[in-house]
mmCIF file of C-alpha atoms in Angstrom:
data_model
loop_
_atom_site.group_PDB
_atom_site.id
_atom_site.type_symbol
_atom_site.label_atom_id
_atom_site.label_comp_id
_atom_site.label_asym_id
_atom_site.label_seq_id
_atom_site.Cartn_x
_atom_site.Cartn_y
_atom_site.Cartn_z
ATOM 1 C CA MET A 10 24.213 3.081 -8.531
ATOM 2 C CA ASN A 11 20.578 3.780 -8.796
ATOM 3 C CA GLU A 12 19.226 7.279 -9.635
ATOM 4 C CA MET A 13 18.069 8.069 -5.899
ATOM 5 C CA LEU A 14 22.393 6.975 -4.410
ATOM 6 C CA ALA A 15 23.453 8.528 -7.920
ATOM 7 C CA LYS A 16 21.780 12.137 -7.325
ATOM 8 C CA HIS A 17 22.103 12.486 -3.445
ATOM 9 C CA THR A 18 25.600 10.910 -2.885
ATOM 10 C CA VAL A 19 29.465 12.620 -2.744
ATOM 11 C CA SER A 20 32.528 11.937 -1.918
ATOM 12 C CA ASP A 21 33.785 12.569 1.984
ATOM 13 C CA SER A 22 36.677 13.905 0.365
ATOM 14 C CA PHE A 23 34.817 16.913 -1.641
ATOM 15 C CA THR A 24 35.840 20.729 -0.751
ATOM 16 C CA ILE A 25 32.994 22.530 0.764
ATOM 17 C CA ARG A 26 32.120 24.465 -2.490
ATOM 18 C CA GLU A 27 31.669 21.127 -4.674
ATOM 19 C CA THR A 28 29.091 19.647 -1.926
ATOM 20 C CA LEU A 29 27.140 23.166 -2.806
ATOM 21 C CA VAL A 30 28.101 22.664 -6.467
ATOM 22 C CA ALA A 31 26.321 19.281 -6.005
ATOM 23 C CA LEU A 32 23.803 20.767 -3.345
ATOM 24 C CA ASN A 33 22.432 23.539 -5.402
ATOM 25 C CA GLY A 34 22.024 20.346 -8.702
ATOM 26 C CA LEU A 35 19.313 19.573 -6.153
ATOM 27 C CA SER A 36 17.180 22.642 -6.577
ATOM 28 C CA GLY A 37 13.476 21.348 -6.346
ATOM 29 C CA ASP A 38 14.516 17.804 -5.116
ATOM 30 C CA ALA A 39 15.134 17.405 -1.231
ATOM 31 C CA MET A 40 18.598 19.517 -0.221
ATOM 32 C CA THR A 41 20.387 16.832 1.350
ATOM 33 C CA LEU A 42 23.268 15.041 0.270
ATOM 34 C CA PHE A 43 24.848 11.778 1.642
ATOM 35 C CA ALA A 44 29.194 12.297 2.029
ATOM 36 C CA VAL A 45 30.517 9.093 1.730
ATOM 37 C CA ASP A 46 34.326 7.503 2.248
ATOM 38 C CA GLU A 47 36.290 5.592 -0.360
ATOM 39 C CA ALA A 48 34.471 2.625 0.993
ATOM 40 C CA GLY A 49 31.439 3.834 0.699
ATOM 41 C CA ARG A 50 30.753 4.152 4.126
ATOM 42 C CA LEU A 51 28.234 6.830 5.103
ATOM 43 C CA THR A 52 30.302 9.854 6.811
ATOM 44 C CA GLY A 53 27.239 11.735 7.556
ATOM 45 C CA SER A 54 24.420 14.290 5.814
ATOM 46 C CA VAL A 55 25.090 17.574 4.273
ATOM 47 C CA THR A 56 22.218 20.063 3.935
ATOM 48 C CA ASP A 57 22.980 24.055 2.966
ATOM 49 C CA GLY A 58 21.953 24.356 6.521
ATOM 50 C CA ASP A 59 25.347 22.389 7.745
ATOM 51 C CA ILE A 60 27.568 24.578 5.282
ATOM 52 C CA ARG A 61 26.456 27.911 6.720
ATOM 53 C CA ARG A 62 27.084 26.692 9.971
ATOM 54 C CA ALA A 63 30.710 25.457 9.143
ATOM 55 C CA LEU A 64 30.990 28.766 7.304
ATOM 56 C CA ILE A 65 29.856 30.786 10.112
ATOM 57 C CA ALA A 66 31.902 28.669 12.377
ATOM 58 C CA GLY A 67 35.564 29.688 10.234
ATOM 59 C CA HIS A 68 35.388 26.624 8.058
ATOM 60 C CA SER A 69 37.063 27.404 4.197
ATOM 61 C CA THR A 70 34.793 26.114 1.293
ATOM 62 C CA ASP A 71 38.361 24.906 0.333
ATOM 63 C CA ASP A 72 38.149 22.835 3.754
ATOM 64 C CA LEU A 73 36.627 18.860 3.081
ATOM 65 C CA THR A 74 33.044 17.903 3.486
ATOM 66 C CA ARG A 75 33.455 15.361 6.012
ATOM 67 C CA ASP A 76 34.840 17.897 8.181
ATOM 68 C CA ILE A 77 31.685 19.603 8.164
ATOM 69 C CA ALA A 78 28.777 16.666 7.441
ATOM 70 C CA PHE A 79 25.926 16.033 9.840
ATOM 71 C CA ARG A 80 26.849 12.664 11.728
ATOM 72 C CA ARG A 81 23.856 11.889 14.247
ATOM 73 C CA TYR A 82 21.754 10.782 10.946
ATOM 74 C CA THR A 83 18.678 8.279 10.937
ATOM 75 C CA SER A 84 19.304 5.346 9.066
ATOM 76 C CA LEU A 85 17.607 1.951 8.270
ATOM 77 C CA ALA A 86 19.810 -0.813 8.759
ATOM 78 C CA ALA A 87 19.916 -2.738 5.301
ATOM 79 C CA ASP A 88 19.012 -6.125 7.384
ATOM 80 C CA ALA A 89 16.323 -4.176 9.232
ATOM 81 C CA SER A 90 13.082 -6.838 9.987
ATOM 82 C CA PRO A 91 9.633 -5.776 8.941
ATOM 83 C CA ARG A 92 8.777 -4.264 11.911
ATOM 84 C CA GLU A 93 12.152 -2.974 12.944
ATOM 85 C CA ARG A 94 11.831 -1.075 8.944
ATOM 86 C CA TYR A 95 7.969 0.412 10.278
ATOM 87 C CA ALA A 96 9.421 1.279 13.584
ATOM 88 C CA THR A 97 12.523 3.364 11.570
ATOM 89 C CA VAL A 98 10.417 4.709 8.827
ATOM 90 C CA ALA A 99 7.591 6.339 11.145
ATOM 91 C CA GLU A 100 10.379 7.921 13.451
ATOM 92 C CA ALA A 101 11.782 9.595 10.331
ATOM 93 C CA ARG A 102 8.004 10.663 9.195
ATOM 94 C CA ARG A 103 7.367 11.905 12.583
ATOM 95 C CA ARG A 104 10.878 13.810 12.862
ATOM 96 C CA LYS A 105 9.802 15.361 8.840
ATOM 97 C CA ILE A 106 12.982 13.312 7.157
ATOM 98 C CA ASN A 107 12.612 13.346 3.614
ATOM 99 C CA LEU A 108 15.535 11.019 2.944
ATOM 100 C CA LEU A 109 16.237 8.363 4.427
ATOM 101 C CA PRO A 110 19.917 6.501 4.195
ATOM 102 C CA VAL A 111 19.256 2.322 3.872
ATOM 103 C CA LEU A 112 23.423 1.311 5.458
ATOM 104 C CA SER A 113 24.915 -2.060 5.932
ATOM 105 C CA ALA A 114 25.690 -3.783 8.710
ATOM 106 C CA ASP A 115 29.846 -2.335 7.610
ATOM 107 C CA GLY A 116 28.199 0.925 7.444
ATOM 108 C CA VAL A 117 28.047 0.944 3.821
ATOM 109 C CA LEU A 118 25.003 3.517 2.014
ATOM 110 C CA THR A 119 23.257 0.648 0.176
ATOM 111 C CA ASP A 120 19.970 2.478 -0.326
ATOM 112 C CA ILE A 121 18.176 5.732 0.004
ATOM 113 C CA VAL A 122 14.578 5.897 1.473
ATOM 114 C CA ASP A 123 12.260 8.459 -0.290
ATOM 115 C CA LEU A 124 10.089 9.323 2.837
ATOM 116 C CA ARG A 125 8.137 12.058 0.168
ATOM 117 C CA LYS A 126 6.582 8.840 -1.522
ATOM 118 C CA ILE A 127 5.827 6.872 0.938
ATOM 119 C CA LYS A 128 2.960 7.315 3.626
ATOM 120 C CA ALA A 129 4.708 3.908 5.806
ATOM 121 C CA ALA A 130 6.390 1.018 5.635
ATOM 122 C CA ILE A 131 3.725 -1.583 7.113
ATOM 123 C CA PRO A 132 5.374 -5.081 7.647
ATOM 124 C CA VAL A 133 3.211 -6.620 5.046
ATOM 125 C CA ASP A 134 2.349 -8.688 2.086
ATOM 126 C CA ALA A 135 0.126 -7.812 -0.374
ATOM 127 C CA VAL A 136 -1.891 -9.734 -2.813
ATOM 128 C CA LEU A 137 -4.407 -8.287 -5.176
ATOM 129 C CA MET A 138 -7.175 -10.459 -6.915
ATOM 130 C CA ALA A 139 -7.609 -9.405 -10.950
ATOM 131 C CA GLY A 140 -8.878 -13.084 -12.174
ATOM 132 C CA GLY A 141 -12.205 -11.943 -12.696
ATOM 133 C CA ARG A 142 -14.331 -12.084 -15.697
ATOM 134 C CA GLY A 143 -16.672 -8.650 -14.729
ATOM 135 C CA GLU A 144 -19.638 -10.360 -16.040
ATOM 136 C CA ARG A 145 -21.779 -6.970 -15.154
ATOM 137 C CA LEU A 146 -19.463 -4.681 -17.054
ATOM 138 C CA ARG A 147 -20.299 -5.732 -20.504
ATOM 139 C CA PRO A 148 -19.504 -4.876 -23.345
ATOM 140 C CA LEU A 149 -16.565 -3.300 -21.206
ATOM 141 C CA THR A 150 -15.029 -6.134 -20.637
ATOM 142 C CA LEU A 151 -15.324 -8.100 -23.851
ATOM 143 C CA GLN A 152 -11.651 -6.948 -25.025
ATOM 144 C CA THR A 153 -10.357 -5.704 -21.192
ATOM 145 C CA PRO A 154 -10.156 -7.209 -18.334
ATOM 146 C CA LYS A 155 -11.903 -4.648 -15.876
ATOM 147 C CA PRO A 156 -9.072 -4.183 -13.907
ATOM 148 C CA LEU A 157 -7.289 -2.551 -16.471
ATOM 149 C CA LEU A 158 -10.759 -0.512 -17.458
ATOM 150 C CA GLU A 159 -9.671 3.161 -16.849
ATOM 151 C CA VAL A 160 -10.935 5.204 -14.259
ATOM 152 C CA GLY A 161 -9.788 9.288 -14.457
ATOM 153 C CA GLY A 162 -7.258 8.261 -16.971
ATOM 154 C CA LYS A 163 -5.523 5.550 -15.043
ATOM 155 C CA PRO A 164 -6.412 1.785 -14.548
ATOM 156 C CA ILE A 165 -8.222 0.863 -12.132
ATOM 157 C CA ILE A 166 -5.800 -1.670 -10.694
ATOM 158 C CA ASP A 167 -2.704 0.724 -10.749
ATOM 159 C CA TYR A 168 -4.581 3.087 -7.584
ATOM 160 C CA ASN A 169 -4.289 0.414 -5.836
ATOM 161 C CA VAL A 170 -1.621 -0.771 -6.528
ATOM 162 C CA GLU A 171 0.376 2.687 -5.788
ATOM 163 C CA SER A 172 -1.704 3.049 -2.849
ATOM 164 C CA LEU A 173 0.159 0.068 -1.352
ATOM 165 C CA LEU A 174 3.373 1.038 -2.290
ATOM 166 C CA ARG A 175 3.310 4.153 -1.108
ATOM 167 C CA HIS A 176 2.068 2.474 2.357
ATOM 168 C CA GLY A 177 5.222 0.635 2.084
ATOM 169 C CA VAL A 178 4.334 -2.556 1.297
ATOM 170 C CA ARG A 179 7.700 -4.048 -0.677
ATOM 171 C CA ARG A 180 5.620 -6.826 -2.805
ATOM 172 C CA VAL A 181 2.575 -7.001 -4.769
ATOM 173 C CA TYR A 182 1.080 -9.983 -5.877
ATOM 174 C CA VAL A 183 -1.932 -9.972 -8.837
ATOM 175 C CA THR A 184 -3.434 -12.932 -9.007
ATOM 176 C CA VAL A 185 -4.767 -13.349 -13.172
ATOM 177 C CA ASN A 186 -7.283 -15.626 -15.043
ATOM 178 C CA TYR A 187 -9.265 -14.026 -17.945
ATOM 179 C CA LEU A 188 -7.305 -12.041 -20.467
ATOM 180 C CA LYS A 189 -4.363 -12.669 -17.946
ATOM 181 C CA GLU A 190 -1.902 -12.006 -21.041
ATOM 182 C CA GLN A 191 -3.067 -8.263 -20.373
ATOM 183 C CA ILE A 192 -2.386 -7.404 -17.249
ATOM 184 C CA ILE A 193 0.509 -9.248 -17.064
ATOM 185 C CA ARG A 194 2.280 -7.118 -19.744
ATOM 186 C CA HIS A 195 0.590 -4.379 -18.217
ATOM 187 C CA PHE A 196 3.114 -5.143 -14.664
ATOM 188 C CA ASP A 197 5.941 -5.702 -17.250
ATOM 189 C CA ASP A 198 6.443 -1.789 -17.581
ATOM 190 C CA PRO A 199 9.701 -0.730 -15.542
ATOM 191 C CA LYS A 200 8.409 1.718 -13.542
ATOM 192 C CA TRP A 201 6.623 -0.745 -11.520
ATOM 193 C CA GLU A 202 10.818 -1.832 -10.792
ATOM 194 C CA GLY A 203 10.021 -5.525 -10.243
ATOM 195 C CA ARG A 204 7.641 -4.678 -6.827
ATOM 196 C CA VAL A 205 4.543 -6.323 -9.079
ATOM 197 C CA VAL A 206 4.676 -10.293 -9.209
ATOM 198 C CA CYS A 207 1.501 -11.579 -11.110
ATOM 199 C CA ILE A 208 0.649 -15.330 -10.235
ATOM 200 C CA GLU A 209 -1.260 -16.658 -13.174
ATOM 201 C CA GLU A 210 -4.672 -19.185 -12.243
ATOM 202 C CA PRO A 211 -4.630 -22.348 -13.676
ATOM 203 C CA ARG A 212 -8.567 -22.465 -13.443
ATOM 204 C CA ARG A 213 -10.984 -20.019 -11.218
ATOM 205 C CA LEU A 214 -9.955 -20.535 -7.374
ATOM 206 C CA GLY A 215 -11.910 -18.330 -5.515
ATOM 207 C CA THR A 216 -10.552 -15.093 -3.705
ATOM 208 C CA MET A 217 -8.791 -16.866 -1.046
ATOM 209 C CA GLY A 218 -8.123 -19.993 -2.796
ATOM 210 C CA SER A 219 -5.814 -18.083 -5.454
ATOM 211 C CA VAL A 220 -3.892 -16.803 -2.707
ATOM 212 C CA ALA A 221 -2.139 -20.574 -1.902
ATOM 213 C CA LEU A 222 -0.605 -19.936 -5.370
ATOM 214 C CA ILE A 223 1.961 -17.656 -3.949
ATOM 215 C CA ASP A 224 4.809 -20.278 -1.933
ATOM 216 C CA ASP A 225 7.029 -16.710 -0.767
ATOM 217 C CA LEU A 226 4.876 -14.948 1.531
ATOM 218 C CA ALA A 227 6.903 -13.758 4.004
ATOM 219 C CA SER A 228 5.486 -11.167 5.957
ATOM 220 C CA GLU A 229 3.142 -12.744 9.237
ATOM 221 C CA GLN A 230 0.178 -10.425 7.589
ATOM 222 C CA VAL A 231 -0.994 -10.466 4.225
ATOM 223 C CA ILE A 232 -3.769 -7.751 2.983
ATOM 224 C CA VAL A 233 -6.012 -9.956 0.130
ATOM 225 C CA MET A 234 -8.119 -7.389 -1.960
ATOM 226 C CA ASN A 235 -10.439 -7.035 -5.075
ATOM 227 C CA SER A 236 -8.762 -4.771 -7.450
ATOM 228 C CA ASP A 237 -11.207 -3.281 -9.049
ATOM 229 C CA LEU A 238 -11.986 -1.154 -6.359
ATOM 230 C CA LEU A 239 -11.457 2.702 -5.559
ATOM 231 C CA THR A 240 -10.823 3.480 -2.110
ATOM 232 C CA ASN A 241 -8.333 5.289 -0.819
ATOM 233 C CA ILE A 242 -8.575 3.550 2.707
ATOM 234 C CA ASP A 243 -5.415 3.629 5.216
ATOM 235 C CA PHE A 244 -3.832 0.194 4.454
ATOM 236 C CA GLU A 245 -1.375 1.935 7.897
ATOM 237 C CA ARG A 246 -4.493 2.233 9.852
ATOM 238 C CA LEU A 247 -6.046 -1.160 8.804
ATOM 239 C CA TRP A 248 -2.888 -2.921 9.916
ATOM 240 C CA ARG A 249 -2.651 -1.415 13.198
ATOM 241 C CA HIS A 250 -6.314 -2.486 14.041
ATOM 242 C CA HIS A 251 -5.412 -5.554 12.606
ATOM 243 C CA VAL A 252 -2.754 -6.364 14.501
ATOM 244 C CA ASP A 253 -4.123 -4.586 17.900
ATOM 245 C CA ALA A 254 -7.290 -6.959 17.801
ATOM 246 C CA GLU A 255 -4.777 -9.916 18.041
ATOM 247 C CA ALA A 256 -7.234 -11.326 15.272
ATOM 248 C CA ALA A 257 -7.129 -14.178 12.896
ATOM 249 C CA LEU A 258 -8.514 -12.036 10.231
ATOM 250 C CA THR A 259 -10.080 -8.320 9.759
ATOM 251 C CA ILE A 260 -12.602 -7.722 7.422
ATOM 252 C CA ALA A 261 -12.782 -4.087 5.898
ATOM 253 C CA THR A 262 -16.161 -2.195 5.935
ATOM 254 C CA VAL A 263 -18.127 0.377 4.823
ATOM 255 C CA PRO A 264 -21.638 1.378 6.431
ATOM 256 C CA TYR A 265 -25.106 -0.026 4.350
ATOM 257 C CA THR A 266 -28.239 1.938 5.465
ATOM 258 C CA VAL A 267 -31.297 -0.285 5.151
ATOM 259 C CA SER A 268 -34.481 1.927 4.900
ATOM 260 C CA VAL A 269 -37.780 -0.062 4.839
ATOM 261 C CA PRO A 270 -40.867 2.181 3.547
ATOM 262 C CA PHE A 271 -43.404 0.900 5.753
ATOM 263 C CA ALA A 272 -44.046 0.077 9.431
ATOM 264 C CA ILE A 273 -42.879 -3.120 10.919
ATOM 265 C CA LEU A 274 -44.640 -5.364 12.794
ATOM 266 C CA ARG A 275 -42.904 -6.930 16.269
ATOM 267 C CA THR A 276 -44.678 -10.386 16.622
ATOM 268 C CA ASP A 277 -44.320 -12.865 18.909
ATOM 269 C CA GLY A 278 -46.205 -15.797 17.407
ATOM 270 C CA ASP A 279 -49.705 -13.913 15.604
ATOM 271 C CA ARG A 280 -49.623 -11.918 18.462
ATOM 272 C CA VAL A 281 -48.416 -7.874 17.460
ATOM 273 C CA THR A 282 -46.228 -6.498 20.324
ATOM 274 C CA GLY A 283 -45.321 -3.143 18.431
ATOM 275 C CA LEU A 284 -45.192 -0.741 16.043
ATOM 276 C CA GLU A 285 -42.013 1.061 13.973
ATOM 277 C CA GLU A 286 -43.031 3.118 11.841
ATOM 278 C CA LYS A 287 -40.564 3.688 8.805
ATOM 279 C CA PRO A 288 -37.556 2.333 10.497
ATOM 280 C CA THR A 289 -34.017 2.433 9.381
ATOM 281 C CA PHE A 290 -30.817 -0.205 9.708
ATOM 282 C CA ASN A 291 -27.527 -0.083 9.725
ATOM 283 C CA HIS A 292 -25.202 -2.298 8.858
ATOM 284 C CA PHE A 293 -21.555 -3.003 8.497
ATOM 285 C CA ALA A 294 -20.792 -4.085 4.438
ATOM 286 C CA ASN A 295 -18.030 -6.210 3.312
ATOM 287 C CA ALA A 296 -15.803 -4.068 1.444
ATOM 288 C CA GLY A 297 -13.634 -7.006 -0.239
ATOM 289 C CA VAL A 298 -10.443 -5.878 1.751
ATOM 290 C CA TYR A 299 -9.025 -8.236 4.164
ATOM 291 C CA ILE A 300 -5.985 -8.515 6.106
ATOM 292 C CA SER A 301 -5.017 -11.995 7.086
ATOM 293 C CA GLU A 302 -2.705 -13.578 9.502
ATOM 294 C CA ARG A 303 -0.086 -15.628 7.633
ATOM 295 C CA ARG A 304 -0.677 -18.789 9.402
ATOM 296 C CA ALA A 305 -4.849 -18.443 8.560
ATOM 297 C CA LEU A 306 -3.978 -18.345 4.639
ATOM 298 C CA GLU A 307 -1.172 -21.364 5.309
ATOM 299 C CA GLY A 308 -4.338 -23.703 5.850
ATOM 300 C CA ILE A 309 -6.080 -23.024 2.722
ATOM 301 C CA ALA A 310 -5.771 -26.545 0.436
ATOM 302 C CA LYS A 311 -3.563 -25.366 -3.019
ATOM 303 C CA GLY A 312 -5.801 -26.024 -6.053
ATOM 304 C CA GLU A 313 -9.055 -26.133 -3.495
ATOM 305 C CA TYR A 314 -12.007 -23.286 -4.688
ATOM 306 C CA LEU A 315 -12.694 -21.022 -1.636
ATOM 307 C CA ASP A 316 -14.100 -17.776 -1.786
ATOM 308 C CA ALA A 317 -13.783 -15.134 0.918
ATOM 309 C CA PRO A 318 -17.344 -16.230 3.189
ATOM 310 C CA ASP A 319 -16.289 -19.490 3.361
ATOM 311 C CA PHE A 320 -12.868 -18.601 4.506
ATOM 312 C CA VAL A 321 -14.557 -16.339 6.367
ATOM 313 C CA GLU A 322 -16.957 -19.063 8.251
ATOM 314 C CA SER A 323 -14.441 -21.662 8.626
ATOM 315 C CA LEU A 324 -12.120 -19.241 10.337
ATOM 316 C CA ILE A 325 -15.037 -18.585 13.096
ATOM 317 C CA ALA A 326 -16.204 -22.019 12.921
ATOM 318 C CA GLY A 327 -12.592 -22.828 14.203
ATOM 319 C CA GLY A 328 -13.061 -20.680 16.826
ATOM 320 C CA GLN A 329 -10.898 -17.940 15.805
ATOM 321 C CA LYS A 330 -11.469 -14.152 15.918
ATOM 322 C CA VAL A 331 -12.067 -11.945 12.875
ATOM 323 C CA SER A 332 -12.507 -8.232 13.487
ATOM 324 C CA HIS A 333 -13.852 -5.255 11.035
ATOM 325 C CA PHE A 334 -12.769 -1.925 10.619
ATOM 326 C CA ALA A 335 -14.741 0.606 9.474
ATOM 327 C CA ILE A 336 -13.192 2.369 5.515
ATOM 328 C CA GLU A 337 -13.106 5.989 6.446
ATOM 329 C CA GLY A 338 -12.939 8.140 2.973
ATOM 330 C CA THR A 339 -14.055 6.710 -0.227
ATOM 331 C CA TRP A 340 -15.064 3.455 -1.808
ATOM 332 C CA ILE A 341 -16.976 2.617 -4.955
ATOM 333 C CA ASP A 342 -17.141 -0.953 -5.946
ATOM 334 C CA ILE A 343 -17.407 -1.219 -9.507
ATOM 335 C CA GLY A 344 -19.775 -3.805 -10.885
ATOM 336 C CA SER A 345 -21.978 -2.075 -13.199
ATOM 337 C CA PRO A 346 -21.644 0.501 -15.997
ATOM 338 C CA ASP A 347 -23.726 3.094 -14.045
ATOM 339 C CA ASP A 348 -20.774 2.891 -11.139
ATOM 340 C CA PHE A 349 -18.184 2.998 -13.960
ATOM 341 C CA ARG A 350 -19.708 6.412 -15.077
ATOM 342 C CA TYR A 351 -20.253 7.440 -11.324
ATOM 343 C CA ALA A 352 -16.354 6.552 -10.584
ATOM 344 C CA ASN A 353 -15.217 8.246 -13.645
ATOM 345 C CA GLU A 354 -17.319 11.779 -12.666
ATOM 346 C CA ILE A 355 -15.877 11.197 -8.710
ATOM 347 C CA MET A 356 -12.594 11.018 -9.716
ATOM 348 C CA ARG A 357 -12.183 14.738 -10.607
ATOM 349 C CA THR A 358 -13.085 15.896 -7.375
ATOM 350 C CA ILE A 359 -10.958 13.735 -5.112
ATOM 351 C CA GLU A 360 -7.362 12.913 -4.860
ATOM 352 C CA PHE A 361 -5.886 9.674 -4.460
#
């Protein structure tokens, strides 16, 4: 039995007094217990409020917990499809439920989802690119791979993995190459609970080429992103935008403004047709975060070098839709020592 189940499960044959003692032991935690029968089947949920109402109605503290458990609980099926999981979690969060029981087909309590720790349960796989050499950051990256450089006291890649897990991504793949042993050791830590899998590149294959090494992508959509970004992008909004757009690929973008300090001529041949004084041009820049249909990624040949721009161009040339999604919030590409210093400064003022 995992820790959550051990802390939040009681026998439905407990007396109300025994269940009160168990609830009291949860002080500072989510004050909800799940009552199960001798076969582990969920009988109902129990809170302080349930017990208070039962006592007011005339129950004794010597009565059994099964008699007062709340039976109209919300639960998640253990075999729910990714879309069903997303919908159930979204509804539970809307109803401000903290703990969501997971039940097998025969009603056995198999897990508890702590909704205080996740923002959503988007039905995607995720791939983080962590194989680059980080040459512009040398000498910082001579002995340490760029994704493991610490910003605000934490490796850069950890911010991205934690954000993906908070959005309910159940499996994160990390492709590694340069100084790969360090990254593999980093994710061997039990705190990641096997939710992060490192994929070794035999050689540099480019952003999208390395995705072809992963044989067990299961979700219809896959997030692919650089591991050395600092961003608080809302992955749920990105996923919803992508699905609503019915796109093969969606590129997350950041605004990029170019101000020209001169007057720019409008011309027709050698004839000047107008003049614009110190114009400003607004563009969307690629943020290094993508969400792709799995079927689009399956067209990449295994072992073939393929960078993201070439992949995007091939989709467009093939008549497939590529959309974009503007990031609202923080986005920092740590490409130089100055960027690294700036990132450490800004992390004192923002929350990820």
